[in-house]
Short mmCIF file of C-alpha atoms and ligand atoms in Angstrom, two decimals:
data_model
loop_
_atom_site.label_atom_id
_atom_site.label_comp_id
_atom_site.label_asym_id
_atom_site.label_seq_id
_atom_site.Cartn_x
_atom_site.Cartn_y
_atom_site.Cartn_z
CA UNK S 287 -122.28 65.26 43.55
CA UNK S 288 -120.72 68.44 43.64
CA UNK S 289 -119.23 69.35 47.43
CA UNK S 290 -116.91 71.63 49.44
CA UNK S 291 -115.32 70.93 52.43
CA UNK S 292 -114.65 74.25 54.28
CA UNK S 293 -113.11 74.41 57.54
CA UNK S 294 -109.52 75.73 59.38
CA UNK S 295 -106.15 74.02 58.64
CA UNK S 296 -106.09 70.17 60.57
CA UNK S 297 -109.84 70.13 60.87
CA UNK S 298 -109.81 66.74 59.24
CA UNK S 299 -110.72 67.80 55.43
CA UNK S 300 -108.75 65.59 53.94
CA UNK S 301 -109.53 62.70 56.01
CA UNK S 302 -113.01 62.91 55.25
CA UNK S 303 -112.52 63.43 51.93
CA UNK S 304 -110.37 60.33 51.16
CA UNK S 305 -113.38 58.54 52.42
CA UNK S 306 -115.72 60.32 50.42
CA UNK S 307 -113.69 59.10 47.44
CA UNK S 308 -114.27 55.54 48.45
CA UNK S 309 -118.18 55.24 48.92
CA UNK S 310 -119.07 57.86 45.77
CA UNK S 311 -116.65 57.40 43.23
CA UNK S 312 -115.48 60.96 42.71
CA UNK S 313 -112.55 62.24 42.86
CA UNK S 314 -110.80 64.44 45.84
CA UNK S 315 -109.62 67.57 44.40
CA UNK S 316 -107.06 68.99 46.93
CA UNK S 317 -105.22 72.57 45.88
CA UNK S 318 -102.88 72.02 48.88
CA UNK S 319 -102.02 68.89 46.98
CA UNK S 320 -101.74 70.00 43.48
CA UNK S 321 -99.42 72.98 44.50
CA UNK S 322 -97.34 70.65 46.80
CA UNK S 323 -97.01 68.13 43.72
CA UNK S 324 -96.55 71.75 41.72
CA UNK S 325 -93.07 72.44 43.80
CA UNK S 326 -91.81 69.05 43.96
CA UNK S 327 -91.85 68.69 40.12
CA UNK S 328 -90.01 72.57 40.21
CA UNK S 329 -92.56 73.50 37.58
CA UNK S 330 -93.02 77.62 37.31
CA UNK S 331 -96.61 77.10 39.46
CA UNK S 332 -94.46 75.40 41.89
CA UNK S 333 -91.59 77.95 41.95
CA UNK S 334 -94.59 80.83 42.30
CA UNK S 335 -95.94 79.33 45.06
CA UNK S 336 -93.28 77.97 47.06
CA UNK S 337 -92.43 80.34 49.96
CA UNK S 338 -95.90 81.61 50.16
CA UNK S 339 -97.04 77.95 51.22
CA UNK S 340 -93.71 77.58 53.23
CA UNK S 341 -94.83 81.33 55.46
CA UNK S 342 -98.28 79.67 55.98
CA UNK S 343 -99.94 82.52 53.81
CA UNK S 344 -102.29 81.82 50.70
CA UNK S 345 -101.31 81.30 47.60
CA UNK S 346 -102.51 84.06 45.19
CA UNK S 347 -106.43 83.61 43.80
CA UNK S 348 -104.98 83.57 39.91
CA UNK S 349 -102.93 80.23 40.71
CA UNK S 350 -105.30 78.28 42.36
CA UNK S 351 -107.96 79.23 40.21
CA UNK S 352 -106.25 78.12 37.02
CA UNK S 353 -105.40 75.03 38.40
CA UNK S 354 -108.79 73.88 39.41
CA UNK S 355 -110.22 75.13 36.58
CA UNK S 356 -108.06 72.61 34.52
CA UNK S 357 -108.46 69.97 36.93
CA UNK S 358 -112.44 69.80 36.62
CA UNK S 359 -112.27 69.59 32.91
CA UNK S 360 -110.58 66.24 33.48
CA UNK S 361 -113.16 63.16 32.57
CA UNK S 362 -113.39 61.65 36.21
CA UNK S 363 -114.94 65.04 37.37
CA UNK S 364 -117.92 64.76 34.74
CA UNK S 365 -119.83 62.85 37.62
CA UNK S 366 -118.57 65.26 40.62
CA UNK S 367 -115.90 66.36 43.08
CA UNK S 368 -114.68 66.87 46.54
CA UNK S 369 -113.24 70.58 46.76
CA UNK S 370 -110.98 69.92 49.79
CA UNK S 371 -109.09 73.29 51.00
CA UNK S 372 -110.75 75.42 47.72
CA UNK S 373 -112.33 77.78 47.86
CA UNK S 374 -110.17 79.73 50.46
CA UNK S 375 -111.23 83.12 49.36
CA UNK S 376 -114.35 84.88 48.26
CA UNK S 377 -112.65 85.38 44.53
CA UNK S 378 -112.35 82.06 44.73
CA UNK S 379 -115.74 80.83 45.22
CA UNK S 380 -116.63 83.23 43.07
CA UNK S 381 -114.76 81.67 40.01
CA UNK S 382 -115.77 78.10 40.79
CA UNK S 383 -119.68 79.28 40.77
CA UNK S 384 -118.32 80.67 37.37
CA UNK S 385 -116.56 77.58 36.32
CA UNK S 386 -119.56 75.55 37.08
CA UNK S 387 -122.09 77.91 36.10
CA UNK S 388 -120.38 77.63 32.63
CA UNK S 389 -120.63 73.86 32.53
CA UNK S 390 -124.24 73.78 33.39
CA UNK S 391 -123.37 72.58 36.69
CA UNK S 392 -124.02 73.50 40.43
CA UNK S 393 -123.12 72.93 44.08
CA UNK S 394 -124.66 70.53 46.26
CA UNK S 395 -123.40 71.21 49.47
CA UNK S 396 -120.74 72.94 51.66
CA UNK S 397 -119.58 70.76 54.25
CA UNK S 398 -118.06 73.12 57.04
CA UNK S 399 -116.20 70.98 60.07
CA UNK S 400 -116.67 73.15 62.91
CA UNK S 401 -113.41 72.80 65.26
CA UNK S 402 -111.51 73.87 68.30
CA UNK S 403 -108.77 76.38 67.62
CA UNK S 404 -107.23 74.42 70.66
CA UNK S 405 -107.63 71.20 69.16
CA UNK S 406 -106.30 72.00 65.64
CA UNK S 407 -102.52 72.87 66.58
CA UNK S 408 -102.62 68.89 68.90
CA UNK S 409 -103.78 67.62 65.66
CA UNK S 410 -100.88 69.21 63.44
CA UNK S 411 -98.04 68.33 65.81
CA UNK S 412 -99.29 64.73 65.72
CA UNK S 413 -99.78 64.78 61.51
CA UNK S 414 -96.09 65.93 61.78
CA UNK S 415 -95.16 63.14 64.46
CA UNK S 416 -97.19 60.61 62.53
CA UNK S 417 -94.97 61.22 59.45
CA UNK S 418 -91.92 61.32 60.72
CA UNK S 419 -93.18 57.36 62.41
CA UNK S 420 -94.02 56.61 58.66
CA UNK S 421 -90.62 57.30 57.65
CA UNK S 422 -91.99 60.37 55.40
CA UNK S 423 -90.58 63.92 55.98
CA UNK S 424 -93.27 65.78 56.89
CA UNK S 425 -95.15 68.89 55.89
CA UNK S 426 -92.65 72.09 56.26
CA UNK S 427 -95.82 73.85 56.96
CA UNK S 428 -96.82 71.32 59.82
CA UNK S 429 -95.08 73.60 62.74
CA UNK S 430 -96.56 75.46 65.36
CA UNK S 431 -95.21 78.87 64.07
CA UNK S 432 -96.25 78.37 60.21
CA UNK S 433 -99.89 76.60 61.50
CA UNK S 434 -100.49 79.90 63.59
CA UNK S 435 -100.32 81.99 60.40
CA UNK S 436 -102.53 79.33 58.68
CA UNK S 437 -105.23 79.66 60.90
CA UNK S 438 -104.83 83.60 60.83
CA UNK S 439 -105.36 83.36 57.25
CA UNK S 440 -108.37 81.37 57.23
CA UNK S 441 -109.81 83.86 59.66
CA UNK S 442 -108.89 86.73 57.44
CA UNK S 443 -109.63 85.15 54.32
CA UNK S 444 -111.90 81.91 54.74
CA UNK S 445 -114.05 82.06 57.25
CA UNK S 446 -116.18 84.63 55.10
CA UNK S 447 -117.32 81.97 53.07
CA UNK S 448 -118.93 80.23 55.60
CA UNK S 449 -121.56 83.60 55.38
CA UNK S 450 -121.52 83.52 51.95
CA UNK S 451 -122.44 79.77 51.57
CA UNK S 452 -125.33 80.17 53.88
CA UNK S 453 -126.72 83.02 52.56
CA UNK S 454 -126.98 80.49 49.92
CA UNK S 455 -128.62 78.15 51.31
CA UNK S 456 -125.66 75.53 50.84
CA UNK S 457 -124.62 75.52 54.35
CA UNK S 458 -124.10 72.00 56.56
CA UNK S 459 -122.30 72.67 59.68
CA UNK S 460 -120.96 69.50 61.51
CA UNK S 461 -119.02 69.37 64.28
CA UNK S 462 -115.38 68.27 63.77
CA UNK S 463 -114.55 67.71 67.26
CA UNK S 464 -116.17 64.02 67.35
CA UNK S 465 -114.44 60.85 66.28
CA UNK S 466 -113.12 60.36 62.11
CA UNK S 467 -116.10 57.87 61.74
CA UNK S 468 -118.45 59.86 63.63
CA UNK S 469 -117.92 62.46 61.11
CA UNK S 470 -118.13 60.41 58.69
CA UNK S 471 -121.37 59.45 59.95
CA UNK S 472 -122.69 62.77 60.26
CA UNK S 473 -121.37 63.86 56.56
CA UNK S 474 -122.91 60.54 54.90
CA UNK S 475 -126.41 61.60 56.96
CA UNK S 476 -125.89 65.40 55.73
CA UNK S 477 -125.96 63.96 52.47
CA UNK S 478 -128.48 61.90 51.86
CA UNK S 479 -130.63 65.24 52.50
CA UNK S 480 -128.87 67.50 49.98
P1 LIG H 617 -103.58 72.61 52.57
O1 LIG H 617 -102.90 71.33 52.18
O2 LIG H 617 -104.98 72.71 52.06
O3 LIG H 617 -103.47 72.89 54.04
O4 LIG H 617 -102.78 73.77 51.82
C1 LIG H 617 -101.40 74.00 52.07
C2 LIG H 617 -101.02 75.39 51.57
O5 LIG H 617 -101.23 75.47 50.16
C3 LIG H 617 -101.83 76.53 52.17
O6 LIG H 617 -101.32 76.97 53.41
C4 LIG H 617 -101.65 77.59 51.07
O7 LIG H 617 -100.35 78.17 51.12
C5 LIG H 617 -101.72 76.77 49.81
N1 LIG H 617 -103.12 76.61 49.34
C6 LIG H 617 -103.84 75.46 49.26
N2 LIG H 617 -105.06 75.70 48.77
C7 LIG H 617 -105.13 77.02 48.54
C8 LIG H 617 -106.15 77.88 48.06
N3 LIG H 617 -107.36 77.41 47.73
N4 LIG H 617 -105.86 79.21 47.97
C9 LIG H 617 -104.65 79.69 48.29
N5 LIG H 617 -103.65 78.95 48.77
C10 LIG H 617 -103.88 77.61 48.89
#
C-alpha cells in the first residue's frame, strides 16, 4: 500500500502514521524527519536546509525530492509507504508520480486530515509542552511565530494538492478534529475501500 497523508502542520500526520506502521508493516517515510536527522548529523543536506526549516518556510523541491527518491529504493519500501509531510508542493507530487511511475508502481490513496486552523496552533504549543515534560528539547519550529509561517506555506504551497489529488480520483477527506483513535478508525475504514 502506497499512501499520502496530506494535511496542515499539527494536524496529527505523524500520529497516524506511526500507527499505520504498526498494523501494515510499512514503513513511515517522514521528510520533516529525514531533514531534521539531515542537520543534526551537519551533513551538506542538513547545512542547506537548516534556516529554511528554522523560518517555518519549505525546503527547496530539489532536496526533498532527492531524498525520497533514495529512501523508496530502500528494500522495506518494496511492499509500500506512508508519505507523511511529502508531497508539499505540486513539483513534488509530480516527481513521486514519476518515481513511482518508473518502478511500475502507483498510489493508493491520499489521506487528507481536514483541521481547524484554531485547533492546530493548541496542538503545537502542547507538542512543545509535551517535550519539554519528556525531558526532550523540543522542535525550534514548534512556536507560535514559526507555526504561523508554516501554515501560510501550506496554504501557498500545499493545499493545491488537495485539487490535484481529487481530480485524480485519489482523494479521502477525514476529519482531523475527532479523537487519535477515532481517526484511526476512520483511516483503517477509508482503507479497506481503496
Ligand atoms: P514537518 O516535520 O513535516 O512539519 O517538517 C518540518 C519542516 O521540514 C518544514 O517546515 C519544512 O521546512 C521542512 N520540510 C519537511 N518536508 C518538506 C517537504 N516535503 N518539502 C519542503 N520542505 C519540507
Amino acid at each position: 500500500m502506497r499512501l499520502i497523508l496530506l494535511g496542515p502542520p499539527g494536524a496529527g500526520k505523524g500520529t497516524q502514521a506511526q500507527r499505520l506502521v504498526e498494523k501494515h508493516g510499512i514503513p513511515q517515510l517522514s521528510t520533516g524527519d529525514m531533514l531534521r536527522a539531515a542537520v543534526s548529523a551537519g551533513t551538506d543536506v542538513g547545512k542547506r536546509a537548516k534556516a529554511v526549516m528554522d523560518a517555518g518556510e519549505l525546503v527547496s523541491d530539489e532536496i526533498v525530492n532527492a531524498i525520497v527518491a533514495e529512501r523508496i529504493d530502500q528494500p522495506d519500501c518494496t511492499n509500500g509507504f506512508i508519505l507523511d509531510g511529502y508531497p508539499r508542493t505540486l513539483a513534488q507530487a509530480d516527481a513521486v508520480e514519476a518515481m513511482l511511475g518508473e518502478r511500475g508502481e502507483k498510489l493508493d490513496a491520499t489521506i487528507e486530515l481536514v483541521v481547524d486552523d484554531q485547533a492546530l496552533i493548541g496542538r503545537i504549543v502542547k507538542r512543545a509542552q509535551d517535550a519539554v515534560a519528556a525531558g526532550q528539547t523540543p522542535r525550534k519550529d514548534d512556536n507560535p511565530e514559526v507555526f504561523e509561517e508554516r501554515l501560510r506555506e501550506y496554504y501557498k504551497k500545499t493545499a493545491a494538492l488537495i485539487g490535484y489529488y481529487h481530480a485524480k480520483g485519489l482523494l479521502r477527506r477525514i476529519d482531523g478534529m475527532s479523537s487519535i483513535d477515532e481517526v484511526t478508525a476512520e483511516i483503517e475504514r477509508v482503507l479497506a475501500t481503496v
